[in-house]
Amino acid sequence: MDDVEKAILISFDESGAIDSELKSQAVNFCQQIKETPSVCRLCIEKLCFCKLVQVQFWCLQTLHEVLRVKYGSMNLEEKNFIRKSVFSMACLESIDDKICTIWESPAFIKNKLAQVLVTLIYFEYPLIWSSVFVDFLPHLSKGTVVIDIFSRLLNALDDELVSMDYPRTPEELAVAGRVKDAMRQQCVPQIVRAWYDIVSTYRNSDPEICTTVFDCMSRYISWIDIGLIVNDAFIPLLFELILVDGISEQLRAAAAGCVFAVVSKRMDAYAKLSLLKRLEMTRVFGLISDDNDSELVSSVAALVTGYALEILECSKRVNSEDAKIRYDPMYRNNLDILDKIGMEEEDRMVESRKDLFVLLRNVGRVAPEVTQIFIRNSFASAIASSSDRNVEEVEAALSLLYALGESMTDEAMRVGTGLLSELVTNLLSTRFPCHSNRLVALIYLETITRYMKFVQENTQYIPLVLAAFLDERGIHHPNIYVSRRASYLFMRVVKLLKSKLVPFIETILQSLQDIVARFTSMNLTSKEPAGSEDGAYIFEFSQAIGLLIGMEDVPLEKQSDYLSSLLTPLCQQVEAMLMNAKRLNPEDSPLKIANIQQIIVAINALSKGFSERLVTASRPAIGHMFKQTLDVLLQILVVFPKVEPLRTKVLSFIHRMVDTLGASVFPYLPKALEQLLAESEPKEMVGFLLLLNQLICKFSTLVHDILEEVFPAIAGRVLSAIQSIVDSSGPEANTEEIREVQELQKTLFTFLHVITTHDLSSVFLSPRSRDFLTAIMQLLLHTSCHHKDIITRKACVQIFIRLIKDWCARPYGEEKVPGFQSFMIETFATNCCLHSVLDKSFEFGDANTLVLFGEIVLAQKVMYEKFGDDFLVHLVSKGFPSAHCPRNLAEQYCQKLKGSDIKALRSFYQKLIEDLRLQQNGSLVFR
């Protein structure tokens, strides 16, 4: 024992056996040592070699004091030494080949070590010692000794700096904020994960260390992300430990303490209520009656009391803000007519309700019965409210019921748990005095639609649903916006209920007689709206009717009668207007055209209810009606060849008939395609090509003759449009025209891709199409090399791959297209497969580009299989030399190409291209 150790022991002696003067001298001697520049190194040395707890405590206390007082004046070397040494002690690491055994010391020594670490953290985290916590975590695998010290460190950090239970200076508050922010960003999730892993690992073998961890964890829950604890992993673990018998009561109490910390966390009232509901605290209530004197029961009692207080406080705060979900009556008229003020108020309310309804949905999921009772009472209160607030009360109650429906799973909706049956019955059977109000009517219909999964399983409610949609509450509502929305929602109801509505079809059509009459005798006047909303209304109403009458469950005779009663008057109107087209007053022409448009929209939507199988196989008579209708509507293209809106609508109907009539539509296609192609501008040509794509994808080679007939005209028209834009490019070019032609060009590539991938490439070789072959090949080549859209480039490469397979026999076979093989070898292989990928714009880091590269490699493989050595000879003798590729690498490439491993070829070629790029930049020299 040296003088320093003796002096420390004497200074700490409290037995009274030491002479007071000697003790005073020892204290002074120790104080003098503290003032020496080397005191920190002395303390570290003593901590490594001396096991006397008095000496260990004095050394740690001295380090703590020196750091607090002199940290700013210390040199960098001394700070680094202290930091490394203290951290090594905590992690059981050696210091100058000596393991410090401080972990064998009493708890107060380990607490003092933690205090020294916290002092370093105070000055150095996160700016200087940013990795302290992250560096500590791997050492936890050494076992409970390091886990214990780490927990003491976190506890000391809370006591010394973070906790608000102690008075803090402004500087300390600032440092605490800095440390917490850095920990949240850097390491809190990892620490929480470590807590979870430790408890999961040691819950049975060492409950004491688990208790330590939970006690530490409960301190931090107040300021870390609550989602790290309240999740499907940690909460079940905590409750399992609270509820399980046969383990340490201290551990169970500590787990309860963590849940109490969760319950006590300061949060927004709405989010807090949702969190409290998720905890399902009723599971622990039974523990309180077991043993009132135990630590566990005391902890659980504190938890339950805290839970109840938080519930009451949050409920009070939420209830005080209930004005938030009701409109102010002063805006009632504005909202009903939906003027500017009304629209602003509606937008404000949607935003205001957002968080509240999220809360309601969350609570509804975890406590459905309580939520349903609350909404039932709200509903009853709204019905009984005074007339001056009835509109707003009813609208709010319906909105709550709608939000509840959003919280329910499909299964819960179908089963109808709790009070759902009562709520739906009240909803459907109640007649509100304020039903004429726009807001009430809309939310009423939306809410009924939300609960249709329940009605689907409880068909006794169907008559009530139909009544709501078909009377003045729905489609017959006096407000046009309500009736239009009702048509859309009714269409959704029909889609969902389907065959369950067959017994009600007569009732439905009778109720809609006046609407159907208007629908089948369309006659827009200049005073009536004819915008997109009106078109959508007609579309939705027609689709709903089509879905109803188009089901196979409807008897054939009735189905024919229903469809005929709709199609016949509509077609007659079109025929009449077409016959009188030449005598039209110029002022009436737009209205008549608008009428025809609406009729086509209606017929198109109506046809959506009829399947191809029904109209072609089981009930061809229905198909015949649609063929007659198609014949009538195709006349529109003859009479109004240049009216783009009508051409577009007819095109849409042809699309629909391709899906509905199947192959039986073929006789009508030549005439239709001829008329559509005759007057097509670039914008219309896009739609025309999309129709051909549909035909090819549906019928494949069956459309060969049709395609062969129209392809030359398409190629000439499109290539001319592309060239005209190239010729007119300049600052004064029409940007809208350019955009349309670019869209047409993109659609052309898709069209060519669809042709080649459906075994129709022979169309390119017909006598009338061969004139365009060279131009198409050059366009495809340029696009595959230079187009800015990688997906388009990939499509063009895939087109070439298919053409090679279609037009080229195996090596030395007959050449189907003279010059094509030499074009692919000399031009495509060099420009696309080599030089385009050497360009720095070809980014291997991009996922789409890698897919394109894979297609380029595949193209080379296919060329070798079809062209044999001719391809390799050209590539080695001319292609690779043009890129300054060494011959040995070119020969290695040939070997890879001859092999069967496409992945190996792709990897080699990518590495080769990357090396050639480096060579071009001068950063790599091949030897």
PDB file of N, CA and C in Angstrom, residues 509 512-523 541 565-566 569-570 573:
ATOM      1  N   LEU A 509     -87.331  -0.640 -61.580  1.00  0.00           N
ATOM      2  CA  LEU A 509     -87.594   0.030 -62.859  1.00  0.00           C
ATOM      3  C   LEU A 509     -88.862   0.867 -62.802  1.00  0.00           C
ATOM      4  N   LEU A 512     -88.131   4.020 -61.141  1.00  0.00           N
ATOM      5  CA  LEU A 512     -87.260   4.887 -61.952  1.00  0.00           C
ATOM      6  C   LEU A 512     -87.872   5.209 -63.314  1.00  0.00           C
ATOM      7  N   GLN A 513     -89.182   4.977 -63.444  1.00  0.00           N
ATOM      8  CA  GLN A 513     -89.824   5.149 -64.746  1.00  0.00           C
ATOM      9  C   GLN A 513     -89.611   6.533 -65.333  1.00  0.00           C
ATOM     10  N   ASP A 514     -89.774   7.550 -64.475  1.00  0.00           N
ATOM     11  CA  ASP A 514     -89.629   8.918 -64.981  1.00  0.00           C
ATOM     12  C   ASP A 514     -88.175   9.196 -65.379  1.00  0.00           C
ATOM     13  N   ILE A 515     -87.221   8.646 -64.609  1.00  0.00           N
ATOM     14  CA  ILE A 515     -85.805   8.838 -64.945  1.00  0.00           C
ATOM     15  C   ILE A 515     -85.470   8.112 -66.234  1.00  0.00           C
ATOM     16  N   VAL A 516     -85.984   6.874 -66.374  1.00  0.00           N
ATOM     17  CA  VAL A 516     -85.728   6.092 -67.587  1.00  0.00           C
ATOM     18  C   VAL A 516     -86.338   6.792 -68.798  1.00  0.00           C
ATOM     19  N   ALA A 517     -87.514   7.391 -68.609  1.00  0.00           N
ATOM     20  CA  ALA A 517     -88.163   8.109 -69.722  1.00  0.00           C
ATOM     21  C   ALA A 517     -87.299   9.282 -70.165  1.00  0.00           C
ATOM     22  N   ARG A 518     -86.778  10.025 -69.206  1.00  0.00           N
ATOM     23  CA  ARG A 518     -85.876  11.141 -69.546  1.00  0.00           C
ATOM     24  C   ARG A 518     -84.605  10.610 -70.194  1.00  0.00           C
ATOM     25  N   PHE A 519     -84.138   9.494 -69.675  1.00  0.00           N
ATOM     26  CA  PHE A 519     -82.897   8.891 -70.122  1.00  0.00           C
ATOM     27  C   PHE A 519     -83.006   8.401 -71.568  1.00  0.00           C
ATOM     28  N   THR A 520     -84.174   7.866 -71.942  1.00  0.00           N
ATOM     29  CA  THR A 520     -84.347   7.323 -73.298  1.00  0.00           C
ATOM     30  C   THR A 520     -84.865   8.356 -74.297  1.00  0.00           C
ATOM     31  N   SER A 521     -85.112   9.561 -73.830  1.00  0.00           N
ATOM     32  CA  SER A 521     -85.544  10.622 -74.760  1.00  0.00           C
ATOM     33  C   SER A 521     -84.739  11.883 -74.477  1.00  0.00           C
ATOM     34  N   MET A 522     -83.435  11.728 -74.558  1.00  0.00           N
ATOM     35  CA  MET A 522     -82.547  12.840 -74.207  1.00  0.00           C
ATOM     36  C   MET A 522     -82.763  13.995 -75.165  1.00  0.00           C
ATOM     37  N   ASN A 523     -82.896  15.156 -74.564  1.00  0.00           N
ATOM     38  CA  ASN A 523     -83.094  16.341 -75.388  1.00  0.00           C
ATOM     39  C   ASN A 523     -82.561  17.543 -74.631  1.00  0.00           C
ATOM     40  N   PHE A 541     -75.839   6.105 -63.882  1.00  0.00           N
ATOM     41  CA  PHE A 541     -77.221   5.630 -63.869  1.00  0.00           C
ATOM     42  C   PHE A 541     -77.388   4.483 -64.864  1.00  0.00           C
ATOM     43  N   SER A 565     -86.384  -1.999 -74.460  1.00  0.00           N
ATOM     44  CA  SER A 565     -87.078  -0.766 -74.073  1.00  0.00           C
ATOM     45  C   SER A 565     -86.096   0.386 -73.860  1.00  0.00           C
ATOM     46  N   LEU A 566     -84.848   0.047 -73.672  1.00  0.00           N
ATOM     47  CA  LEU A 566     -83.831   1.084 -73.492  1.00  0.00           C
ATOM     48  C   LEU A 566     -83.082   1.381 -74.785  1.00  0.00           C
ATOM     49  N   PRO A 569     -85.403   3.098 -78.207  1.00  0.00           N
ATOM     50  CA  PRO A 569     -85.626   4.548 -78.304  1.00  0.00           C
ATOM     51  C   PRO A 569     -84.323   5.351 -78.426  1.00  0.00           C
ATOM     52  N   LEU A 570     -83.269   4.886 -77.808  1.00  0.00           N
ATOM     53  CA  LEU A 570     -81.998   5.608 -77.910  1.00  0.00           C
ATOM     54  C   LEU A 570     -81.457   5.545 -79.337  1.00  0.00           C
ATOM     55  N   GLN A 573     -83.459   7.746 -81.680  1.00  0.00           N
ATOM     56  CA  GLN A 573     -83.085   9.162 -81.578  1.00  0.00           C
ATOM     57  C   GLN A 573     -81.836   9.450 -82.414  1.00  0.00           C
TER      58      GLN A 573
END
